[in-house]
mmCIF file of C-alpha atoms in Angstrom:
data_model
loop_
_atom_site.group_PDB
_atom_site.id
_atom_site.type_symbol
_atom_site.label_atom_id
_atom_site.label_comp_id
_atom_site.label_asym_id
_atom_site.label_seq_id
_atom_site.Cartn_x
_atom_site.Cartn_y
_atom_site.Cartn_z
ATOM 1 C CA UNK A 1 96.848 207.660 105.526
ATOM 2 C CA UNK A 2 97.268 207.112 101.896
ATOM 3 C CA UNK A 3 98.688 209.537 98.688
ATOM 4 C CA UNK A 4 94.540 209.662 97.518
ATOM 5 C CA UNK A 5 93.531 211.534 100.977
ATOM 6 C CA UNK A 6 96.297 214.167 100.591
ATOM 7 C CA UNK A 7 95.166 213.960 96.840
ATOM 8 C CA UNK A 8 91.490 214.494 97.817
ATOM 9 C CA UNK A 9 92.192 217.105 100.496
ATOM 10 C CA UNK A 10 94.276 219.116 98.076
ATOM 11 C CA UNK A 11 90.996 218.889 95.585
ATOM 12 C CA UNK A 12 88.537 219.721 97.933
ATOM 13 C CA UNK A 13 90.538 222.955 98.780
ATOM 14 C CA UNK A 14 90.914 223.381 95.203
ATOM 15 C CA UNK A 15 87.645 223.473 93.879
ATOM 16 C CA UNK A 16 85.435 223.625 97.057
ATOM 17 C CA UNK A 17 83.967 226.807 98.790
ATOM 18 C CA UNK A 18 84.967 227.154 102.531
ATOM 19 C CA UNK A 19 84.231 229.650 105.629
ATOM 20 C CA UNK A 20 87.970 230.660 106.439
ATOM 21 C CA UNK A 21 87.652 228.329 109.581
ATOM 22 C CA UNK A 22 87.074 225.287 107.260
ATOM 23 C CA UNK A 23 89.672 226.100 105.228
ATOM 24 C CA UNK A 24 92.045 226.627 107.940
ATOM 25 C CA UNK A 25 91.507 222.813 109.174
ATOM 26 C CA UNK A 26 91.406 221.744 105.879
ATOM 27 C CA UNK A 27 94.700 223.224 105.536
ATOM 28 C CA UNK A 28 96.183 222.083 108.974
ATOM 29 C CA UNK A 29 94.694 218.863 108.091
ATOM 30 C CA UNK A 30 96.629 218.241 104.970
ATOM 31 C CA UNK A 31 100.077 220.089 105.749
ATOM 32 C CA UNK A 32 100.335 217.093 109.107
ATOM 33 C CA UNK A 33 99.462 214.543 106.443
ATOM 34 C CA UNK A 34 101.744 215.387 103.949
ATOM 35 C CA UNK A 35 104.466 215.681 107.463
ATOM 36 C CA UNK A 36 103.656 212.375 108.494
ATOM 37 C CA UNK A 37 104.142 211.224 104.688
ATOM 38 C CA UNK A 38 107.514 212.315 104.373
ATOM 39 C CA UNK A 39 109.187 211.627 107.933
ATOM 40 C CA UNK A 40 111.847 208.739 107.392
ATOM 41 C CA UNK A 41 110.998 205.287 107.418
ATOM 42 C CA UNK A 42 111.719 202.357 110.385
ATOM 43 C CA UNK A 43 114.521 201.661 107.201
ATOM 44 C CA UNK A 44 116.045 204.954 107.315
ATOM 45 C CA UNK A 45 114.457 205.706 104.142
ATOM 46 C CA UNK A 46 112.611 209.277 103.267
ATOM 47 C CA UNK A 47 109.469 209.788 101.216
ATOM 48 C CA UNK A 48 109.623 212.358 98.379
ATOM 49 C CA UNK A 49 108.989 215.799 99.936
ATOM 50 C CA UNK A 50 106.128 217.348 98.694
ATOM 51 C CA UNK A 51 105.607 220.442 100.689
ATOM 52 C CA UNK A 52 103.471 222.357 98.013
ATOM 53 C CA UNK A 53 100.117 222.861 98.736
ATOM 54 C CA UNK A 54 97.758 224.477 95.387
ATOM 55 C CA UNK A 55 95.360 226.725 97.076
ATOM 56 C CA UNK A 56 92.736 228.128 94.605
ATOM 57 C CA UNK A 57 91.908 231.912 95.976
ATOM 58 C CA UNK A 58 93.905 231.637 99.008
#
């Protein structure tokens, strides 16, 4: 998992056209991403929470 997949994910909801199911996933998809980006480190150290998701037309 990198920063660009969450980046992509969050553009193809953005500016792509999905059924309701895809966008659902899509959704789901991203929101356990950006989870497993912020739990805390081995170090005891947190990512930056980033629990916004941009949702054109939803």
């Amino acid at each position: 998992m990198t920063i660009d997949t969450i980046e992509e994910l969050r553009a193809e909801l953005r500016d792509c056209l999905f059924s309701a199911a895809e966008r659902k996933a899509l959704e789901t998809q991203l929101a356990e991403l950006i989870r497993l980006r912020n739990q805390p480190t081995t170090s005891g150290d947190a990512s930056p929470a980033d629990q916004t998701l941009f949702i054109a037309g939803a």
